[in-house]
Amino acid sequence: MRHASSILIIVLSCLALGFVSWRLAFEVPASAAQSGQNTELVRTSNPAPTPSKPDAHPAVVTSIAPPGSAAYIAKRGDTVTLVAHRFLSQTSYLTSSELGEAIRQASGNPQGTYLKPGQELVVPGILPAPIVEKTIPVPRDFEVRAIYLTGLMASSDHGLRIIKHWRELGGNAVVFDVKDSDGSINIPFDHPLAGGHHIAIHDLPKFTHFLHSQGMHAIARVAIFRDERLVVAHPELAVKSHKTGQPWRENGKLVWTDPSQPKVQEYDIALAKKAAEAGVDEIQFDYVRFPAEGDQKDASFVFQTEHPTWHRSDVIADFLKHAYAELHPTGVLLSLDVFGIMAWQRPVDLAHTGQDIVQMAKYCDVLSPMIYPSHFFGMDGIEHPGDAPEHFIGESMKRFELITKGSDVVIRPWLQAFRWRTKTYSPEYIEIQVKTAKSTGGIGFLFWNAANDYSKPYAAMPEMRAAKGQYFRGDELPAVAQAELVPTADNPGVNK
């Protein structure tokens, strides 16, 4: 009798266990769904890691997702856009709208705004693991042909189209903001001074990999000492006023950190190293100088107490020496943006900015003077400098070449891609700048337009490209690197 009872107990236990397993297979706990976990990820060729919560069980589907994708069962209130947001970080796609369109195409183009509960979707481009990207080393005289993009633009669908179009026309590089001149940081950055910040580029290794897949040299721009966000949050790091002891203001604006403040220097170097670790090929320092306007006599700096014999140029050179030592082992190039007027080496400019070109050239690979013709106010007796690109580009380049002779530093200028203070801005205006810079020793060029409107460079590139050697050599990333990064047919953005 005890034996029969034992058998009955075993049978009932098995039935109960089967019922529980059946329920777990068909139910997704509400707590797990509300937590934002990807509990809906099922039957993928590259399955995601098992969720950490023991009650987070995936829903069952009747079909198996194609290789490299996942199946998702819609719940009430779901839209394709919402699903794309949930899965974006796990996919090779860079924007949720790009992923959303891919989901629609892979799922039979579902109609209407809201999905039907129980409707099955296919989410393509699932990554087996987060992308880890490496720097593609190039020599310092690699000929860069670049445009500039803000962080927001670089991370948008429009920005991706700009990048691809620039590539089609013969460009081979993009400068994008990791930190802009208002201090906003565009990438995830865990640092005591960073605080909470809006992130435009959520996955920098993925974005860098995309640039590499397009044959693009990735240049991360970091605006250094002009940082309104940092001094508002940490006024103790600002330039101080001699008169009041309070943060000093440049023409009424509180925007400058103290370039000689060690905490500020360490913060900026840490951010640059973070970008380097994400696989960018070059770190570009902008605003690597002291404030040049405002009441200079009232501005007080840490170095005046710590190093009373130093000048501003000594502070900048010492910072760059430290930064270069930290960054160079990572394989990235270090480039510096400097005022175009520094080619003239006027004592007043040097005293204010601290941009001693001879000293700076020792601790970088590339100098990028901002030689926008329109910015040379009243120079050389020319009333409208913006309409004299050949003169100011040529004169600036000759002077920079002379100043840096023997240093091996490359001069790669920023050129004007905007119509401010010129009546002759056109594709021909672009061509004159590029040709003049090359003929006077420049290697490559960078186009600046704050609004990221490159219609005139777009129009100029085909003609410059056709005139082989007259405007640029046409350098490309190493052949081996490009062969490894050819975009796949099912994923034009990033390789799996």
Coordinates of C-alpha atoms in Angstrom, one line a residue:
M1 CA 0.0 0.0 0.0
R2 CA 2.9 2.4 0.9
H3 CA 4.5 1.4 -2.4
A4 CA 1.3 2.3 -4.4
S5 CA 1.0 5.5 -2.5
S6 CA 4.6 6.5 -3.4
I7 CA 3.9 5.8 -7.1
L8 CA 0.8 8.0 -6.9
I9 CA 2.7 10.8 -5.2
I10 CA 5.4 10.7 -7.9
V11 CA 2.8 10.8 -10.7
L12 CA 1.0 13.8 -9.2
S13 CA 4.3 15.6 -8.6
C14 CA 5.3 15.1 -12.3
L15 CA 1.9 16.4 -13.4
A16 CA 2.2 19.5 -11.2
L17 CA 5.7 20.2 -12.4
G18 CA 4.5 19.9 -16.0
F19 CA 1.7 22.3 -15.4
V20 CA 4.1 24.9 -13.8
S21 CA 6.5 24.5 -16.7
W22 CA 3.6 25.0 -19.2
R23 CA 2.5 28.2 -17.4
L24 CA 6.0 29.5 -17.3
A25 CA 6.5 28.9 -21.0
F26 CA 3.4 30.9 -21.9
E27 CA 3.5 33.7 -19.4
V28 CA 5.8 36.8 -19.0
P29 CA 5.6 38.2 -15.5
A30 CA 4.3 41.7 -15.4
S31 CA 7.2 42.8 -13.1
A32 CA 9.8 41.7 -15.6
A33 CA 7.9 43.4 -18.6
Q34 CA 7.6 46.6 -16.7
S35 CA 11.3 46.6 -15.7
G36 CA 12.3 47.2 -19.3
Q37 CA 14.2 43.9 -19.5
N38 CA 14.3 42.3 -22.9
T39 CA 12.2 39.3 -21.7
E40 CA 10.7 39.1 -25.2
L41 CA 13.9 38.1 -26.9
V42 CA 13.4 34.5 -28.1
R43 CA 14.9 31.8 -30.3
T44 CA 17.7 33.8 -31.8
S45 CA 20.7 32.5 -33.6
N46 CA 22.7 34.6 -31.2
P47 CA 20.7 34.4 -28.0
A48 CA 21.0 37.2 -25.5
P49 CA 22.3 36.3 -22.0
T50 CA 19.8 34.8 -19.6
P51 CA 18.0 37.6 -17.7
S52 CA 19.3 38.0 -14.2
K53 CA 15.8 37.8 -12.6
P54 CA 14.7 34.2 -12.1
D55 CA 11.1 35.0 -12.9
A56 CA 11.9 36.7 -16.3
H57 CA 10.8 34.0 -18.7
P58 CA 10.6 34.6 -22.5
A59 CA 7.3 34.3 -24.3
V60 CA 6.9 31.3 -26.7
V61 CA 6.6 31.9 -30.4
T62 CA 5.5 29.6 -33.2
S63 CA 8.3 30.4 -35.6
I64 CA 12.0 30.6 -35.3
A65 CA 13.7 33.9 -36.1
P66 CA 16.2 34.0 -39.0
P67 CA 19.9 33.8 -38.1
G68 CA 21.2 37.1 -36.5
S69 CA 17.7 38.2 -35.5
A70 CA 15.1 37.8 -32.7
A71 CA 11.4 37.1 -32.6
Y72 CA 9.2 39.4 -30.4
I73 CA 5.5 38.9 -29.5
A74 CA 3.7 42.3 -29.3
K75 CA 1.8 43.3 -26.2
R76 CA -1.1 45.7 -25.9
G77 CA 0.1 49.3 -26.6
D78 CA 3.2 48.3 -28.5
T79 CA 4.4 50.1 -31.6
V80 CA 7.3 49.3 -33.9
T81 CA 9.0 52.4 -32.7
L82 CA 8.7 51.3 -29.1
V83 CA 10.1 47.9 -29.9
A84 CA 13.0 49.4 -31.8
H85 CA 13.9 51.6 -28.8
R86 CA 13.9 48.5 -26.6
F87 CA 16.1 46.5 -28.8
L88 CA 18.4 49.2 -30.3
S89 CA 21.3 48.6 -27.8
Q90 CA 21.4 44.9 -28.7
T91 CA 21.5 45.4 -32.5
S92 CA 24.0 46.6 -35.0
Y93 CA 21.8 49.6 -36.0
L94 CA 22.7 53.1 -34.9
T95 CA 19.3 54.8 -34.7
S96 CA 15.9 53.5 -33.5
S97 CA 14.3 54.8 -36.7
E98 CA 16.8 52.8 -38.8
L99 CA 16.0 49.7 -36.7
G100 CA 12.3 50.4 -36.9
E101 CA 12.3 50.4 -40.7
A102 CA 14.3 47.1 -40.7
I103 CA 11.8 45.5 -38.3
R104 CA 8.9 46.5 -40.6
Q105 CA 10.6 45.1 -43.6
A106 CA 11.5 41.8 -41.8
S107 CA 8.0 41.5 -40.4
G108 CA 5.8 41.9 -43.4
N109 CA 5.3 45.7 -43.1
P110 CA 2.7 45.7 -40.3
Q111 CA 0.1 48.4 -40.8
G112 CA -1.3 50.9 -38.3
T113 CA 0.3 52.7 -35.4
Y114 CA -0.3 50.0 -32.8
L115 CA 0.6 46.4 -33.0
K116 CA -2.0 43.7 -32.3
P117 CA -1.4 41.8 -29.0
G118 CA 0.3 38.5 -29.9
Q119 CA 1.5 39.8 -33.3
E120 CA 5.0 38.4 -34.1
L121 CA 7.8 40.7 -35.2
V122 CA 11.3 39.9 -36.4
V123 CA 14.1 42.1 -35.0
P124 CA 17.1 41.9 -37.3
G125 CA 20.7 42.8 -36.6
I126 CA 21.0 41.2 -33.1
L127 CA 24.6 41.3 -31.9
P128 CA 26.1 38.2 -30.1
A129 CA 27.9 40.7 -27.8
P130 CA 28.5 44.5 -27.6
I131 CA 30.8 45.8 -30.3
V132 CA 34.4 46.4 -29.2
E133 CA 36.2 48.6 -31.7
K134 CA 39.9 49.2 -32.1
T135 CA 41.8 52.2 -33.5
I136 CA 43.0 51.9 -37.0
P137 CA 46.5 53.4 -36.8
V138 CA 47.7 55.7 -39.6
P139 CA 50.8 57.8 -40.0
R140 CA 50.6 61.4 -38.8
D141 CA 50.8 62.6 -42.5
F142 CA 47.8 60.5 -43.5
E143 CA 45.8 62.9 -45.7
V144 CA 42.5 63.6 -44.0
R145 CA 39.5 65.0 -46.0
A146 CA 37.0 65.7 -43.3
I147 CA 33.7 67.4 -42.4
Y148 CA 32.6 68.3 -38.9
L149 CA 29.4 67.1 -37.3
T150 CA 27.9 68.0 -33.9
G151 CA 27.2 65.1 -31.5
L152 CA 23.5 65.3 -32.1
M153 CA 23.9 65.3 -35.9
A154 CA 26.4 62.5 -35.9
S155 CA 23.9 60.3 -34.0
S156 CA 20.9 61.0 -36.2
D157 CA 19.6 59.5 -39.4
H158 CA 20.4 62.7 -41.2
G159 CA 24.0 62.6 -39.9
L160 CA 24.4 59.0 -41.1
R161 CA 23.3 60.1 -44.6
I162 CA 25.7 63.0 -44.5
I163 CA 28.6 60.7 -43.6
K164 CA 27.7 58.2 -46.4
H165 CA 27.3 61.0 -49.0
W166 CA 30.6 62.6 -48.0
R167 CA 32.2 59.2 -48.4
E168 CA 30.7 58.7 -51.9
L169 CA 32.1 62.1 -53.0
G170 CA 35.7 61.3 -51.9
G171 CA 35.8 62.2 -48.2
N172 CA 37.6 59.9 -45.9
A173 CA 37.1 61.3 -42.4
V174 CA 34.6 62.8 -40.0
V175 CA 35.2 65.1 -37.0
F176 CA 32.4 64.7 -34.4
D177 CA 31.8 66.2 -31.0
V178 CA 32.6 64.1 -27.9
K179 CA 32.6 67.4 -25.9
D180 CA 31.5 70.7 -27.3
S181 CA 32.5 74.2 -26.4
D182 CA 29.6 74.6 -24.0
G183 CA 30.9 71.6 -22.1
S184 CA 28.2 69.2 -23.1
I185 CA 29.4 65.6 -23.2
N186 CA 27.9 63.4 -26.0
I187 CA 29.1 59.9 -24.9
P188 CA 28.6 57.9 -21.7
F189 CA 31.3 59.1 -19.3
D190 CA 31.5 58.0 -15.6
H191 CA 33.5 60.6 -13.9
P192 CA 32.9 62.5 -10.6
L193 CA 32.9 65.9 -12.4
A194 CA 30.7 64.7 -15.3
G195 CA 27.4 64.4 -13.4
G196 CA 24.2 63.6 -15.2
H197 CA 24.4 64.6 -18.9
H198 CA 22.4 64.1 -22.1
I199 CA 24.0 61.4 -24.2
A200 CA 23.7 61.8 -28.0
I201 CA 26.0 59.0 -29.0
H202 CA 25.0 56.1 -26.7
D203 CA 27.4 53.5 -28.1
L204 CA 30.7 55.1 -29.2
P205 CA 32.3 51.8 -30.2
K206 CA 29.3 51.0 -32.4
F207 CA 29.5 54.5 -34.0
T208 CA 33.2 54.2 -34.5
H209 CA 32.8 50.8 -36.1
F210 CA 30.2 52.3 -38.5
L211 CA 32.7 55.0 -39.6
H212 CA 35.4 52.4 -40.1
S213 CA 33.0 50.2 -42.1
Q214 CA 32.5 53.2 -44.4
G215 CA 36.3 53.6 -44.8
M216 CA 36.3 56.7 -42.6
H217 CA 39.0 58.0 -40.2
A218 CA 37.2 58.8 -36.9
I219 CA 38.2 62.1 -35.2
A220 CA 36.8 62.8 -31.8
R221 CA 36.7 66.5 -31.0
V222 CA 37.1 67.5 -27.4
A223 CA 36.7 71.2 -26.5
I224 CA 39.0 71.5 -23.6
F225 CA 39.1 74.6 -21.3
R226 CA 36.0 76.5 -22.5
D227 CA 33.4 74.6 -20.5
E228 CA 30.3 76.4 -19.3
R229 CA 28.7 73.3 -18.0
L230 CA 31.6 72.4 -15.8
V231 CA 32.1 75.8 -14.2
V232 CA 28.4 76.3 -13.5
A233 CA 28.3 72.9 -11.7
H234 CA 31.8 73.4 -10.1
P235 CA 32.5 77.2 -9.8
E236 CA 35.7 76.3 -7.8
L237 CA 37.2 75.2 -11.1
A238 CA 36.6 78.5 -12.9
V239 CA 39.0 81.2 -13.6
K240 CA 38.9 83.6 -10.5
S241 CA 38.5 87.3 -10.4
H242 CA 41.3 89.2 -8.6
K243 CA 38.8 91.8 -7.5
T244 CA 36.0 89.7 -6.0
G245 CA 37.5 86.2 -5.6
Q246 CA 34.5 84.9 -7.4
P247 CA 34.4 83.1 -10.8
W248 CA 35.7 85.5 -13.5
R249 CA 33.6 86.2 -16.5
E250 CA 34.7 86.7 -20.1
N251 CA 32.6 89.7 -21.4
G252 CA 30.0 88.9 -18.8
K253 CA 29.8 85.2 -19.6
L254 CA 30.9 82.4 -17.2
V255 CA 32.4 79.9 -19.5
W256 CA 36.0 79.3 -18.7
T257 CA 37.6 76.7 -16.5
D258 CA 41.1 77.4 -15.3
P259 CA 43.5 75.8 -17.8
S260 CA 46.1 75.4 -15.0
Q261 CA 43.7 73.7 -12.6
P262 CA 44.9 70.0 -12.3
K263 CA 41.4 68.7 -11.7
V264 CA 40.3 70.3 -15.0
Q265 CA 43.2 68.9 -16.9
E266 CA 42.7 65.4 -15.5
Y267 CA 39.0 65.5 -16.4
D268 CA 39.6 66.4 -20.0
I269 CA 42.4 63.8 -20.4
A270 CA 40.2 61.1 -18.9
L271 CA 37.4 61.9 -21.4
A272 CA 39.9 61.8 -24.3
K273 CA 41.2 58.4 -23.1
K274 CA 37.6 57.2 -22.9
A275 CA 37.1 58.1 -26.6
A276 CA 40.4 56.5 -27.5
E277 CA 39.3 53.3 -25.8
A278 CA 36.2 53.2 -28.0
G279 CA 38.3 52.9 -31.1
V280 CA 38.5 56.4 -32.5
D281 CA 41.5 57.1 -34.6
E282 CA 42.3 60.6 -33.6
I283 CA 41.7 62.9 -30.6
Q284 CA 41.3 66.5 -31.6
F285 CA 41.7 69.2 -28.8
D286 CA 39.9 72.4 -29.4
Y287 CA 39.9 75.5 -27.1
V288 CA 43.3 74.3 -25.8
R289 CA 44.1 77.8 -24.7
F290 CA 43.4 80.6 -22.2
P291 CA 40.5 83.0 -22.6
A292 CA 41.5 85.8 -25.1
E293 CA 38.8 88.4 -24.4
G294 CA 37.4 90.2 -21.3
D295 CA 39.3 91.9 -18.5
Q296 CA 42.6 90.0 -18.7
K297 CA 44.1 91.9 -15.7
D298 CA 41.3 90.7 -13.5
A299 CA 41.7 87.0 -14.4
S300 CA 43.5 84.9 -11.7
F301 CA 44.8 81.4 -12.3
V302 CA 46.2 78.6 -10.1
F303 CA 49.6 78.6 -11.9
Q304 CA 50.3 82.1 -10.8
T305 CA 50.6 80.8 -7.3
E306 CA 51.9 77.3 -7.9
H307 CA 54.4 78.3 -10.7
P308 CA 55.0 82.0 -10.4
T309 CA 57.7 82.1 -13.1
W310 CA 55.5 80.4 -15.7
H311 CA 53.7 82.1 -18.6
R312 CA 50.4 81.0 -20.0
S313 CA 52.2 79.2 -22.8
D314 CA 54.1 77.1 -20.3
V315 CA 50.8 75.9 -18.8
I316 CA 49.5 74.9 -22.2
A317 CA 52.8 73.1 -23.2
D318 CA 52.9 71.3 -19.8
F319 CA 49.3 70.1 -20.2
L320 CA 49.9 68.9 -23.7
K321 CA 53.1 67.1 -22.7
H322 CA 51.0 65.2 -20.1
A323 CA 48.1 64.5 -22.4
Y324 CA 50.3 63.3 -25.2
A325 CA 52.1 60.9 -22.9
E326 CA 48.7 59.5 -21.8
L327 CA 47.1 59.2 -25.3
H328 CA 50.0 58.3 -27.6
P329 CA 50.3 54.7 -26.3
T330 CA 46.7 54.0 -27.3
G331 CA 47.6 54.4 -31.0
V332 CA 45.5 57.5 -31.7
L333 CA 46.8 60.6 -33.3
L334 CA 46.6 63.9 -31.3
S335 CA 45.6 67.0 -33.2
L336 CA 45.3 70.6 -31.9
D337 CA 43.0 73.4 -33.2
V338 CA 44.8 76.7 -33.0
F339 CA 43.9 80.3 -34.0
G340 CA 44.9 81.2 -37.5
I341 CA 46.2 84.5 -36.3
M342 CA 48.8 82.6 -34.2
A343 CA 50.8 82.2 -37.5
W344 CA 51.8 85.8 -37.0
Q345 CA 53.0 85.2 -33.5
R346 CA 52.1 88.6 -32.2
P347 CA 53.1 89.0 -28.6
V348 CA 49.6 90.2 -27.5
D349 CA 48.0 87.0 -29.0
L350 CA 50.6 84.8 -27.4
A351 CA 50.3 86.4 -24.0
H352 CA 46.5 86.0 -23.9
T353 CA 46.0 82.6 -25.5
G354 CA 49.1 80.8 -24.5
Q355 CA 49.2 79.1 -27.9
D356 CA 53.0 79.1 -28.5
I357 CA 53.0 77.1 -31.8
V358 CA 56.7 76.1 -31.4
Q359 CA 56.1 74.5 -28.0
M360 CA 52.7 73.0 -28.9
A361 CA 54.2 71.3 -32.0
K362 CA 56.4 69.2 -29.7
Y363 CA 53.4 67.4 -28.1
C364 CA 51.0 66.6 -30.9
D365 CA 50.9 64.9 -34.3
V366 CA 48.8 67.5 -36.2
L367 CA 48.2 71.2 -35.9
S368 CA 45.0 72.4 -37.4
P369 CA 45.0 76.2 -37.7
M370 CA 41.5 77.7 -38.2
I371 CA 42.3 79.8 -41.2
Y372 CA 38.8 80.9 -42.2
P373 CA 39.4 84.0 -44.4
S374 CA 36.5 85.8 -43.0
H375 CA 38.1 85.8 -39.5
F376 CA 41.1 87.9 -40.4
F377 CA 39.6 91.3 -39.5
G378 CA 41.5 94.2 -41.1
M379 CA 44.6 92.1 -41.7
D380 CA 47.2 93.0 -44.3
G381 CA 45.2 96.1 -45.4
I382 CA 42.5 94.0 -47.0
E383 CA 39.1 95.5 -46.3
H384 CA 37.1 92.3 -46.9
P385 CA 39.3 89.4 -45.9
G386 CA 36.4 86.9 -46.4
D387 CA 36.7 87.5 -50.2
A388 CA 40.4 87.0 -50.3
P389 CA 40.7 83.2 -49.5
E390 CA 43.8 82.7 -51.7
H391 CA 45.8 85.4 -49.8
F392 CA 44.9 84.5 -46.3
I393 CA 45.1 80.7 -46.7
G394 CA 48.4 81.0 -48.5
E395 CA 49.9 83.5 -46.1
S396 CA 48.8 81.6 -43.0
M397 CA 50.1 78.3 -44.3
K398 CA 53.5 79.7 -45.2
R399 CA 53.9 81.1 -41.8
F400 CA 52.8 78.0 -40.0
E401 CA 55.2 75.9 -42.1
L402 CA 58.0 78.3 -41.3
I403 CA 57.3 78.3 -37.5
T404 CA 57.1 74.5 -37.3
K405 CA 60.0 73.7 -39.6
G406 CA 62.0 70.7 -38.2
S407 CA 59.3 69.6 -35.8
D408 CA 57.7 66.9 -38.1
V409 CA 54.3 68.1 -37.1
V410 CA 51.7 68.0 -39.9
I411 CA 49.7 71.1 -40.8
R412 CA 46.1 70.2 -41.6
P413 CA 44.0 73.4 -41.8
W414 CA 40.4 74.1 -41.0
L415 CA 38.8 75.7 -44.0
Q416 CA 35.7 77.9 -44.3
A417 CA 32.5 76.0 -45.4
F418 CA 30.1 78.9 -44.5
R419 CA 29.1 82.2 -46.1
W420 CA 29.8 84.5 -43.2
R421 CA 31.4 87.8 -44.2
T422 CA 32.0 86.8 -47.8
K423 CA 30.0 87.5 -51.0
T424 CA 31.9 84.9 -53.0
Y425 CA 31.1 81.7 -51.1
S426 CA 30.6 79.0 -53.7
P427 CA 32.1 75.7 -54.8
E428 CA 34.9 77.6 -56.4
Y429 CA 35.6 79.3 -53.1
I430 CA 36.0 75.8 -51.6
E431 CA 38.3 74.7 -54.4
I432 CA 40.5 77.8 -54.0
Q433 CA 41.0 77.1 -50.3
V434 CA 41.9 73.4 -50.8
K435 CA 44.3 74.0 -53.7
T436 CA 46.0 76.9 -51.9
A437 CA 46.4 75.0 -48.7
K438 CA 47.9 72.0 -50.5
S439 CA 50.3 74.1 -52.6
T440 CA 51.7 75.8 -49.4
G441 CA 52.5 72.6 -47.5
G442 CA 49.1 71.5 -46.0
I443 CA 48.3 67.8 -45.8
G444 CA 44.6 67.2 -45.9
F445 CA 41.8 69.6 -44.8
L446 CA 38.9 69.9 -42.4
F447 CA 35.6 71.7 -43.4
W448 CA 33.8 73.6 -40.7
N449 CA 30.1 74.5 -40.8
A450 CA 28.4 74.9 -37.4
A451 CA 25.0 74.0 -39.0
N452 CA 26.6 71.0 -40.8
D453 CA 25.5 72.3 -44.2
Y454 CA 28.1 71.1 -46.7
S455 CA 26.3 71.8 -50.0
K456 CA 29.2 73.8 -51.4
P457 CA 31.9 71.2 -50.5
Y458 CA 29.5 68.5 -52.0
A459 CA 29.4 70.4 -55.3
A460 CA 33.2 71.0 -55.3
M461 CA 34.4 67.5 -54.5
P462 CA 33.7 65.8 -57.9
E463 CA 35.8 68.3 -59.8
M464 CA 38.6 68.2 -57.2
R465 CA 38.5 64.5 -57.2
A466 CA 38.7 64.3 -61.0
A467 CA 41.7 66.6 -61.1
K468 CA 44.0 63.9 -59.6
G469 CA 46.7 65.3 -57.4
Q470 CA 45.9 69.0 -57.8
Y471 CA 43.7 69.3 -54.8
F472 CA 44.5 66.2 -52.7
R473 CA 46.4 62.9 -53.0
G474 CA 43.4 60.7 -52.2
D475 CA 44.8 58.7 -49.2
E476 CA 42.5 55.9 -47.9
L477 CA 42.6 53.8 -44.8
P478 CA 44.9 50.8 -44.9
A479 CA 43.7 48.2 -47.4
V480 CA 43.7 45.4 -44.8
A481 CA 41.5 47.4 -42.4
Q482 CA 39.1 48.3 -45.2
A483 CA 38.8 44.6 -46.3
E484 CA 37.9 43.6 -42.8
L485 CA 35.2 46.3 -42.5
V486 CA 33.2 46.0 -45.8
P487 CA 29.5 46.5 -44.9
T488 CA 27.3 43.4 -45.3
A489 CA 24.3 43.3 -47.6
D490 CA 21.8 42.7 -44.8
N491 CA 23.4 45.3 -42.6
P492 CA 24.6 48.4 -44.5
G493 CA 25.5 50.2 -41.2
V494 CA 27.7 48.0 -39.1
N495 CA 29.2 44.6 -39.6
K496 CA 28.0 41.8 -37.2

